[in-house]
Amino acid sequence: HLVESDMRDITYKDDFDAAVSFFTAWGYHDDVENQLVLERIARSLRGGGRLVMDIIHRDWLMSAYTPKDWLTLRDGTDVVVERRFDPIEGVNVVTHRWQGQNGQRIERQHRLRVYTATEIDHMLRSAGLRPTAWFGGFSLEPFDHTSRRLLVIAERPP
């Protein structure tokens, strides 16, 4: 069966054949909590179970990084997007600003820890998972330094 849950609240042990994390759903916490999430996922998998994780690839992000730009929503609202990347912490802070229908200024911000493949490899292994395949996206193209996405399959050893 399928379970939808907050990844920080995983309490299962040896219950699942697979876990998935798509579209950079992982990385919104600090390094300690992100590592704990991986450890909980590993514990929830049966021996031979797999984690399929898709995140943005830090090397690609840095090659295409734009500190400021804008986008237009379907309703015609223009949104200013400002980004600030801390290369030591590996954290990207993105702020969206726009004017609401009543003229009020609206601001939303999110923070994402953006990892390198080397860091992900280390974190998965520390959690007790063994990476078995690396891809550059859902089409399963080979992963390299120019890949926009990092899709890794990791297995809990039997």
Short mmCIF file of N, CA and C in Angstrom, two decimals:
data_model
loop_
_atom_site.label_atom_id
_atom_site.label_comp_id
_atom_site.label_asym_id
_atom_site.label_seq_id
_atom_site.Cartn_x
_atom_site.Cartn_y
_atom_site.Cartn_z
N HIS A 1 0.83 -1.18 0.00
CA HIS A 1 0.00 0.00 0.00
C HIS A 1 0.88 1.24 0.00
N LEU A 2 0.29 2.36 -0.34
CA LEU A 2 0.98 3.63 -0.45
C LEU A 2 0.74 4.44 0.83
N VAL A 3 1.79 5.03 1.36
CA VAL A 3 1.67 5.88 2.54
C VAL A 3 2.19 7.26 2.18
N GLU A 4 1.39 8.28 2.43
CA GLU A 4 1.81 9.66 2.27
C GLU A 4 2.04 10.21 3.66
N SER A 5 3.23 10.80 3.89
CA SER A 5 3.57 11.22 5.24
C SER A 5 4.59 12.35 5.20
N ASP A 6 4.65 13.11 6.26
CA ASP A 6 5.73 14.08 6.44
C ASP A 6 7.01 13.27 6.64
N MET A 7 7.99 13.51 5.83
CA MET A 7 9.22 12.70 5.88
C MET A 7 9.91 12.76 7.24
N ARG A 8 9.66 13.79 8.01
CA ARG A 8 10.29 13.90 9.33
C ARG A 8 9.61 13.02 10.37
N ASP A 9 8.42 12.51 10.03
CA ASP A 9 7.65 11.71 10.98
C ASP A 9 7.66 10.22 10.68
N ILE A 10 8.55 9.77 9.82
CA ILE A 10 8.60 8.35 9.45
C ILE A 10 9.02 7.52 10.67
N THR A 11 8.19 6.54 11.02
CA THR A 11 8.49 5.69 12.17
C THR A 11 8.47 4.21 11.81
N TYR A 12 8.36 3.90 10.54
CA TYR A 12 8.27 2.51 10.09
C TYR A 12 9.62 1.81 10.21
N LYS A 13 9.56 0.47 10.28
CA LYS A 13 10.78 -0.33 10.33
C LYS A 13 10.57 -1.58 9.48
N ASP A 14 11.40 -1.72 8.45
CA ASP A 14 11.36 -2.91 7.58
C ASP A 14 9.98 -3.14 6.94
N ASP A 15 9.27 -2.08 6.58
CA ASP A 15 7.90 -2.21 6.09
C ASP A 15 7.72 -2.02 4.59
N PHE A 16 8.66 -1.38 3.91
CA PHE A 16 8.41 -0.99 2.53
C PHE A 16 9.47 -1.54 1.57
N ASP A 17 9.02 -1.78 0.35
CA ASP A 17 9.93 -2.21 -0.72
C ASP A 17 10.57 -1.01 -1.40
N ALA A 18 9.92 0.15 -1.31
CA ALA A 18 10.43 1.34 -2.00
C ALA A 18 9.96 2.61 -1.30
N ALA A 19 10.75 3.64 -1.48
CA ALA A 19 10.39 5.00 -1.06
C ALA A 19 10.80 5.92 -2.20
N VAL A 20 10.01 6.96 -2.44
CA VAL A 20 10.32 7.90 -3.51
C VAL A 20 10.28 9.32 -2.97
N SER A 21 11.16 10.13 -3.52
CA SER A 21 11.19 11.56 -3.21
C SER A 21 11.50 12.27 -4.52
N PHE A 22 10.50 12.92 -5.09
CA PHE A 22 10.64 13.53 -6.41
C PHE A 22 10.54 15.05 -6.33
N PHE A 23 11.11 15.69 -7.34
CA PHE A 23 11.01 17.13 -7.58
C PHE A 23 11.54 17.96 -6.41
N THR A 24 12.71 17.58 -5.92
CA THR A 24 13.37 18.31 -4.85
C THR A 24 12.46 18.50 -3.65
N ALA A 25 11.77 17.44 -3.25
CA ALA A 25 10.94 17.49 -2.04
C ALA A 25 11.81 17.39 -0.80
N TRP A 26 13.05 17.00 -0.96
CA TRP A 26 13.99 16.79 0.15
C TRP A 26 15.04 17.89 0.12
N GLY A 27 15.47 18.37 1.29
CA GLY A 27 16.52 19.38 1.36
C GLY A 27 16.08 20.69 1.97
N TYR A 28 14.85 20.76 2.44
CA TYR A 28 14.33 22.00 3.00
C TYR A 28 14.66 22.19 4.48
N HIS A 29 15.43 21.26 5.04
CA HIS A 29 15.81 21.34 6.44
C HIS A 29 17.32 21.48 6.54
N ASP A 30 17.84 21.58 7.74
CA ASP A 30 19.29 21.68 7.89
C ASP A 30 19.91 20.30 7.68
N ASP A 31 21.24 20.26 7.62
CA ASP A 31 21.94 19.02 7.31
C ASP A 31 21.63 17.90 8.30
N VAL A 32 21.53 18.23 9.58
CA VAL A 32 21.26 17.21 10.59
C VAL A 32 19.89 16.59 10.37
N GLU A 33 18.87 17.42 10.16
CA GLU A 33 17.52 16.90 9.96
C GLU A 33 17.40 16.17 8.62
N ASN A 34 18.06 16.68 7.58
CA ASN A 34 18.05 15.99 6.29
C ASN A 34 18.66 14.59 6.43
N GLN A 35 19.75 14.48 7.19
CA GLN A 35 20.38 13.18 7.42
C GLN A 35 19.46 12.25 8.21
N LEU A 36 18.79 12.79 9.22
CA LEU A 36 17.84 11.98 10.00
C LEU A 36 16.71 11.44 9.12
N VAL A 37 16.25 12.26 8.19
CA VAL A 37 15.21 11.81 7.27
C VAL A 37 15.71 10.62 6.45
N LEU A 38 16.92 10.71 5.92
CA LEU A 38 17.47 9.58 5.16
C LEU A 38 17.60 8.33 6.02
N GLU A 39 18.01 8.51 7.27
CA GLU A 39 18.14 7.36 8.17
C GLU A 39 16.77 6.73 8.46
N ARG A 40 15.74 7.54 8.60
CA ARG A 40 14.39 7.03 8.84
C ARG A 40 13.86 6.31 7.60
N ILE A 41 14.15 6.86 6.43
CA ILE A 41 13.74 6.20 5.19
C ILE A 41 14.44 4.84 5.10
N ALA A 42 15.74 4.81 5.36
CA ALA A 42 16.50 3.56 5.29
C ALA A 42 15.91 2.52 6.24
N ARG A 43 15.61 2.94 7.45
CA ARG A 43 15.04 2.03 8.45
C ARG A 43 13.67 1.51 8.01
N SER A 44 12.91 2.32 7.29
CA SER A 44 11.57 1.91 6.88
C SER A 44 11.58 0.89 5.74
N LEU A 45 12.71 0.78 5.04
CA LEU A 45 12.81 -0.16 3.92
C LEU A 45 13.17 -1.56 4.38
N ARG A 46 12.63 -2.53 3.70
CA ARG A 46 13.05 -3.92 3.91
C ARG A 46 14.43 -4.09 3.30
N GLY A 47 15.13 -5.16 3.67
CA GLY A 47 16.38 -5.47 3.02
C GLY A 47 16.14 -5.64 1.53
N GLY A 48 16.94 -5.00 0.71
CA GLY A 48 16.74 -5.01 -0.74
C GLY A 48 15.81 -3.92 -1.23
N GLY A 49 15.16 -3.20 -0.29
CA GLY A 49 14.27 -2.10 -0.68
C GLY A 49 15.06 -0.94 -1.24
N ARG A 50 14.40 -0.13 -2.04
CA ARG A 50 15.09 0.96 -2.74
C ARG A 50 14.46 2.32 -2.47
N LEU A 51 15.33 3.31 -2.43
CA LEU A 51 14.93 4.72 -2.41
C LEU A 51 15.23 5.28 -3.79
N VAL A 52 14.26 5.96 -4.39
CA VAL A 52 14.47 6.69 -5.63
C VAL A 52 14.31 8.16 -5.28
N MET A 53 15.39 8.92 -5.42
CA MET A 53 15.38 10.32 -5.01
C MET A 53 15.81 11.20 -6.18
N ASP A 54 15.02 12.24 -6.42
CA ASP A 54 15.29 13.21 -7.49
C ASP A 54 15.44 14.58 -6.85
N ILE A 55 16.57 15.23 -7.12
CA ILE A 55 16.81 16.59 -6.61
C ILE A 55 17.44 17.43 -7.71
N ILE A 56 17.48 18.73 -7.48
CA ILE A 56 18.20 19.60 -8.40
C ILE A 56 19.69 19.34 -8.22
N HIS A 57 20.43 19.39 -9.30
CA HIS A 57 21.86 19.11 -9.26
C HIS A 57 22.63 20.42 -9.03
N ARG A 58 23.37 20.46 -7.96
CA ARG A 58 24.07 21.70 -7.58
C ARG A 58 25.02 22.18 -8.66
N ASP A 59 25.76 21.30 -9.28
CA ASP A 59 26.71 21.74 -10.32
C ASP A 59 25.97 22.46 -11.45
N TRP A 60 24.84 21.90 -11.89
CA TRP A 60 24.07 22.56 -12.94
C TRP A 60 23.52 23.89 -12.44
N LEU A 61 22.96 23.91 -11.23
CA LEU A 61 22.37 25.14 -10.70
C LEU A 61 23.39 26.28 -10.69
N MET A 62 24.59 25.97 -10.29
CA MET A 62 25.62 27.01 -10.24
C MET A 62 26.00 27.49 -11.64
N SER A 63 25.96 26.61 -12.62
CA SER A 63 26.31 27.02 -13.98
C SER A 63 25.23 27.89 -14.61
N ALA A 64 24.00 27.79 -14.12
CA ALA A 64 22.88 28.54 -14.69
C ALA A 64 22.31 29.58 -13.71
N TYR A 65 23.03 29.85 -12.63
CA TYR A 65 22.49 30.67 -11.55
C TYR A 65 22.18 32.09 -12.00
N THR A 66 20.99 32.55 -11.63
CA THR A 66 20.54 33.90 -11.92
C THR A 66 20.06 34.53 -10.62
N PRO A 67 20.76 35.57 -10.12
CA PRO A 67 20.35 36.16 -8.84
C PRO A 67 18.98 36.83 -8.85
N LYS A 68 18.57 37.34 -10.03
CA LYS A 68 17.28 38.04 -10.07
C LYS A 68 16.67 37.90 -11.46
N ASP A 69 15.38 37.58 -11.47
CA ASP A 69 14.61 37.60 -12.70
C ASP A 69 13.14 37.72 -12.34
N TRP A 70 12.26 37.46 -13.26
CA TRP A 70 10.84 37.57 -12.99
C TRP A 70 10.09 36.52 -13.80
N LEU A 71 8.84 36.32 -13.40
CA LEU A 71 7.96 35.43 -14.13
C LEU A 71 6.57 36.02 -14.11
N THR A 72 5.76 35.59 -15.05
CA THR A 72 4.37 36.05 -15.13
C THR A 72 3.46 34.85 -14.92
N LEU A 73 2.55 34.97 -13.94
CA LEU A 73 1.61 33.90 -13.65
C LEU A 73 0.50 33.86 -14.70
N ARG A 74 -0.27 32.80 -14.73
CA ARG A 74 -1.36 32.64 -15.70
C ARG A 74 -2.36 33.78 -15.65
N ASP A 75 -2.55 34.35 -14.45
CA ASP A 75 -3.52 35.44 -14.32
C ASP A 75 -2.93 36.80 -14.68
N GLY A 76 -1.68 36.81 -15.16
CA GLY A 76 -1.04 38.05 -15.57
C GLY A 76 -0.21 38.73 -14.50
N THR A 77 -0.19 38.18 -13.29
CA THR A 77 0.58 38.77 -12.19
C THR A 77 2.07 38.59 -12.46
N ASP A 78 2.80 39.70 -12.37
CA ASP A 78 4.26 39.66 -12.50
C ASP A 78 4.88 39.43 -11.13
N VAL A 79 5.82 38.49 -11.07
CA VAL A 79 6.48 38.12 -9.82
C VAL A 79 7.97 38.33 -9.98
N VAL A 80 8.56 39.10 -9.07
CA VAL A 80 10.01 39.28 -9.04
C VAL A 80 10.60 38.14 -8.21
N VAL A 81 11.64 37.51 -8.75
CA VAL A 81 12.28 36.39 -8.08
C VAL A 81 13.73 36.78 -7.78
N GLU A 82 14.08 36.80 -6.50
CA GLU A 82 15.45 37.11 -6.08
C GLU A 82 16.04 35.90 -5.38
N ARG A 83 17.29 35.58 -5.74
CA ARG A 83 17.97 34.42 -5.18
C ARG A 83 19.28 34.84 -4.54
N ARG A 84 19.60 34.15 -3.45
CA ARG A 84 20.89 34.38 -2.77
C ARG A 84 21.45 33.01 -2.41
N PHE A 85 22.62 32.70 -2.93
CA PHE A 85 23.23 31.40 -2.67
C PHE A 85 24.46 31.56 -1.79
N ASP A 86 24.50 30.77 -0.72
CA ASP A 86 25.66 30.75 0.18
C ASP A 86 26.50 29.53 -0.20
N PRO A 87 27.67 29.75 -0.82
CA PRO A 87 28.47 28.62 -1.31
C PRO A 87 29.12 27.79 -0.20
N ILE A 88 29.23 28.35 0.99
CA ILE A 88 29.80 27.60 2.11
C ILE A 88 28.74 26.68 2.70
N GLU A 89 27.57 27.22 2.97
CA GLU A 89 26.46 26.45 3.54
C GLU A 89 25.76 25.59 2.49
N GLY A 90 25.89 25.97 1.21
CA GLY A 90 25.18 25.25 0.15
C GLY A 90 23.69 25.53 0.17
N VAL A 91 23.31 26.71 0.65
CA VAL A 91 21.90 27.05 0.81
C VAL A 91 21.50 28.12 -0.20
N ASN A 92 20.39 27.88 -0.87
CA ASN A 92 19.82 28.84 -1.81
C ASN A 92 18.54 29.38 -1.19
N VAL A 93 18.48 30.70 -1.02
CA VAL A 93 17.28 31.36 -0.50
C VAL A 93 16.62 32.08 -1.66
N VAL A 94 15.35 31.75 -1.90
CA VAL A 94 14.60 32.32 -3.01
C VAL A 94 13.43 33.12 -2.45
N THR A 95 13.32 34.38 -2.89
CA THR A 95 12.24 35.26 -2.45
C THR A 95 11.41 35.65 -3.66
N HIS A 96 10.10 35.45 -3.57
CA HIS A 96 9.15 35.87 -4.60
C HIS A 96 8.37 37.06 -4.06
N ARG A 97 8.28 38.12 -4.88
CA ARG A 97 7.53 39.31 -4.49
C ARG A 97 6.57 39.70 -5.62
N TRP A 98 5.32 40.07 -5.21
CA TRP A 98 4.36 40.52 -6.19
C TRP A 98 3.32 41.38 -5.50
N GLN A 99 2.51 42.02 -6.32
CA GLN A 99 1.43 42.87 -5.81
C GLN A 99 0.12 42.11 -5.97
N GLY A 100 -0.62 41.99 -4.86
CA GLY A 100 -1.89 41.29 -4.88
C GLY A 100 -2.98 42.10 -5.55
N GLN A 101 -4.14 41.51 -5.72
CA GLN A 101 -5.26 42.17 -6.40
C GLN A 101 -5.73 43.42 -5.67
N ASN A 102 -5.55 43.46 -4.35
CA ASN A 102 -5.96 44.63 -3.57
C ASN A 102 -4.83 45.65 -3.44
N GLY A 103 -3.76 45.45 -4.17
CA GLY A 103 -2.65 46.38 -4.10
C GLY A 103 -1.63 46.08 -3.01
N GLN A 104 -1.89 45.07 -2.18
CA GLN A 104 -0.97 44.74 -1.10
C GLN A 104 0.27 44.04 -1.68
N ARG A 105 1.41 44.32 -1.06
CA ARG A 105 2.66 43.66 -1.47
C ARG A 105 2.72 42.30 -0.77
N ILE A 106 3.02 41.27 -1.54
CA ILE A 106 3.09 39.91 -1.01
C ILE A 106 4.51 39.39 -1.23
N GLU A 107 5.01 38.68 -0.23
CA GLU A 107 6.35 38.11 -0.31
C GLU A 107 6.33 36.69 0.24
N ARG A 108 6.94 35.78 -0.48
CA ARG A 108 7.11 34.40 -0.03
C ARG A 108 8.58 34.04 -0.20
N GLN A 109 9.09 33.27 0.75
CA GLN A 109 10.49 32.90 0.70
C GLN A 109 10.66 31.43 1.06
N HIS A 110 11.59 30.77 0.39
CA HIS A 110 11.94 29.42 0.80
C HIS A 110 13.46 29.26 0.77
N ARG A 111 13.90 28.30 1.55
CA ARG A 111 15.32 28.02 1.71
C ARG A 111 15.53 26.57 1.35
N LEU A 112 16.52 26.30 0.51
CA LEU A 112 16.79 24.93 0.09
C LEU A 112 18.28 24.64 0.19
N ARG A 113 18.61 23.57 0.88
CA ARG A 113 19.99 23.10 0.94
C ARG A 113 20.22 22.32 -0.35
N VAL A 114 21.14 22.80 -1.17
CA VAL A 114 21.41 22.19 -2.47
C VAL A 114 22.70 21.38 -2.35
N TYR A 115 22.59 20.09 -2.59
CA TYR A 115 23.71 19.17 -2.37
C TYR A 115 24.43 18.79 -3.66
N THR A 116 25.70 18.48 -3.52
CA THR A 116 26.46 17.89 -4.63
C THR A 116 26.21 16.38 -4.63
N ALA A 117 26.54 15.75 -5.74
CA ALA A 117 26.41 14.29 -5.82
C ALA A 117 27.32 13.63 -4.79
N THR A 118 28.48 14.18 -4.56
CA THR A 118 29.41 13.63 -3.57
C THR A 118 28.79 13.66 -2.18
N GLU A 119 28.15 14.77 -1.83
CA GLU A 119 27.49 14.88 -0.53
C GLU A 119 26.33 13.89 -0.41
N ILE A 120 25.54 13.76 -1.46
CA ILE A 120 24.42 12.82 -1.44
C ILE A 120 24.92 11.39 -1.28
N ASP A 121 25.97 11.04 -1.99
CA ASP A 121 26.56 9.71 -1.88
C ASP A 121 26.96 9.43 -0.43
N HIS A 122 27.65 10.38 0.17
CA HIS A 122 28.10 10.22 1.56
C HIS A 122 26.91 10.09 2.52
N MET A 123 25.90 10.93 2.35
CA MET A 123 24.75 10.91 3.24
C MET A 123 23.96 9.61 3.11
N LEU A 124 23.79 9.14 1.89
CA LEU A 124 23.07 7.88 1.69
C LEU A 124 23.82 6.73 2.36
N ARG A 125 25.12 6.67 2.14
CA ARG A 125 25.92 5.59 2.74
C ARG A 125 25.91 5.68 4.26
N SER A 126 25.96 6.90 4.80
CA SER A 126 25.91 7.07 6.26
C SER A 126 24.58 6.61 6.83
N ALA A 127 23.53 6.70 6.01
CA ALA A 127 22.19 6.27 6.44
C ALA A 127 22.00 4.76 6.29
N GLY A 128 22.99 4.08 5.72
CA GLY A 128 22.87 2.64 5.53
C GLY A 128 22.30 2.25 4.18
N LEU A 129 22.33 3.16 3.23
CA LEU A 129 21.85 2.88 1.88
C LEU A 129 23.04 2.85 0.92
N ARG A 130 22.93 2.02 -0.10
CA ARG A 130 24.02 1.88 -1.08
C ARG A 130 23.53 2.38 -2.43
N PRO A 131 24.08 3.52 -2.92
CA PRO A 131 23.68 3.99 -4.25
C PRO A 131 24.03 2.94 -5.31
N THR A 132 23.06 2.63 -6.15
CA THR A 132 23.27 1.63 -7.20
C THR A 132 23.21 2.21 -8.60
N ALA A 133 22.60 3.39 -8.76
CA ALA A 133 22.50 4.01 -10.08
C ALA A 133 22.33 5.52 -9.94
N TRP A 134 22.95 6.23 -10.85
CA TRP A 134 22.87 7.69 -10.90
C TRP A 134 22.42 8.08 -12.30
N PHE A 135 21.41 8.96 -12.38
CA PHE A 135 20.90 9.41 -13.67
C PHE A 135 20.77 10.93 -13.66
N GLY A 136 20.69 11.49 -14.87
CA GLY A 136 20.53 12.92 -15.03
C GLY A 136 19.09 13.36 -15.13
N GLY A 137 18.15 12.46 -14.87
CA GLY A 137 16.74 12.81 -14.90
C GLY A 137 15.86 11.59 -15.09
N PHE A 138 14.56 11.84 -15.27
CA PHE A 138 13.58 10.76 -15.36
C PHE A 138 13.66 9.97 -16.66
N SER A 139 14.35 10.50 -17.65
CA SER A 139 14.56 9.75 -18.89
C SER A 139 15.71 8.76 -18.76
N LEU A 140 16.32 8.76 -17.57
CA LEU A 140 17.44 7.86 -17.23
C LEU A 140 18.67 8.09 -18.09
N GLU A 141 18.86 9.34 -18.50
CA GLU A 141 20.08 9.69 -19.22
C GLU A 141 21.25 9.63 -18.24
N PRO A 142 22.46 9.39 -18.75
CA PRO A 142 23.63 9.32 -17.86
C PRO A 142 23.80 10.61 -17.05
N PHE A 143 24.22 10.45 -15.82
CA PHE A 143 24.45 11.60 -14.94
C PHE A 143 25.87 12.12 -15.17
N ASP A 144 25.99 13.44 -15.33
CA ASP A 144 27.31 14.07 -15.39
C ASP A 144 27.22 15.49 -14.85
N HIS A 145 28.31 16.22 -14.94
CA HIS A 145 28.37 17.56 -14.34
C HIS A 145 27.41 18.56 -14.98
N THR A 146 26.88 18.26 -16.17
CA THR A 146 25.95 19.18 -16.84
C THR A 146 24.48 18.80 -16.62
N SER A 147 24.22 17.72 -15.91
CA SER A 147 22.84 17.28 -15.69
C SER A 147 22.08 18.27 -14.83
N ARG A 148 20.88 18.62 -15.27
CA ARG A 148 20.05 19.55 -14.51
C ARG A 148 19.49 18.89 -13.24
N ARG A 149 19.16 17.60 -13.34
CA ARG A 149 18.61 16.85 -12.22
C ARG A 149 19.61 15.80 -11.78
N LEU A 150 19.45 15.35 -10.55
CA LEU A 150 20.23 14.24 -10.01
C LEU A 150 19.20 13.23 -9.51
N LEU A 151 19.12 12.11 -10.20
CA LEU A 151 18.21 11.05 -9.80
C LEU A 151 19.07 9.87 -9.38
N VAL A 152 18.94 9.49 -8.12
CA VAL A 152 19.76 8.41 -7.57
C VAL A 152 18.84 7.30 -7.07
N ILE A 153 19.27 6.08 -7.33
CA ILE A 153 18.59 4.91 -6.77
C ILE A 153 19.54 4.30 -5.76
N ALA A 154 19.06 4.12 -4.53
CA ALA A 154 19.89 3.58 -3.45
C ALA A 154 19.14 2.41 -2.83
N GLU A 155 19.90 1.41 -2.46
CA GLU A 155 19.32 0.18 -1.92
C GLU A 155 19.75 -0.06 -0.48
N ARG A 156 18.80 -0.56 0.30
CA ARG A 156 19.15 -1.01 1.64
C ARG A 156 19.67 -2.45 1.48
N PRO A 157 20.89 -2.71 1.88
CA PRO A 157 21.43 -4.06 1.69
C PRO A 157 20.56 -5.12 2.36
N PRO A 158 20.46 -6.30 1.72
CA PRO A 158 19.65 -7.39 2.30
C PRO A 158 20.16 -7.79 3.68
#
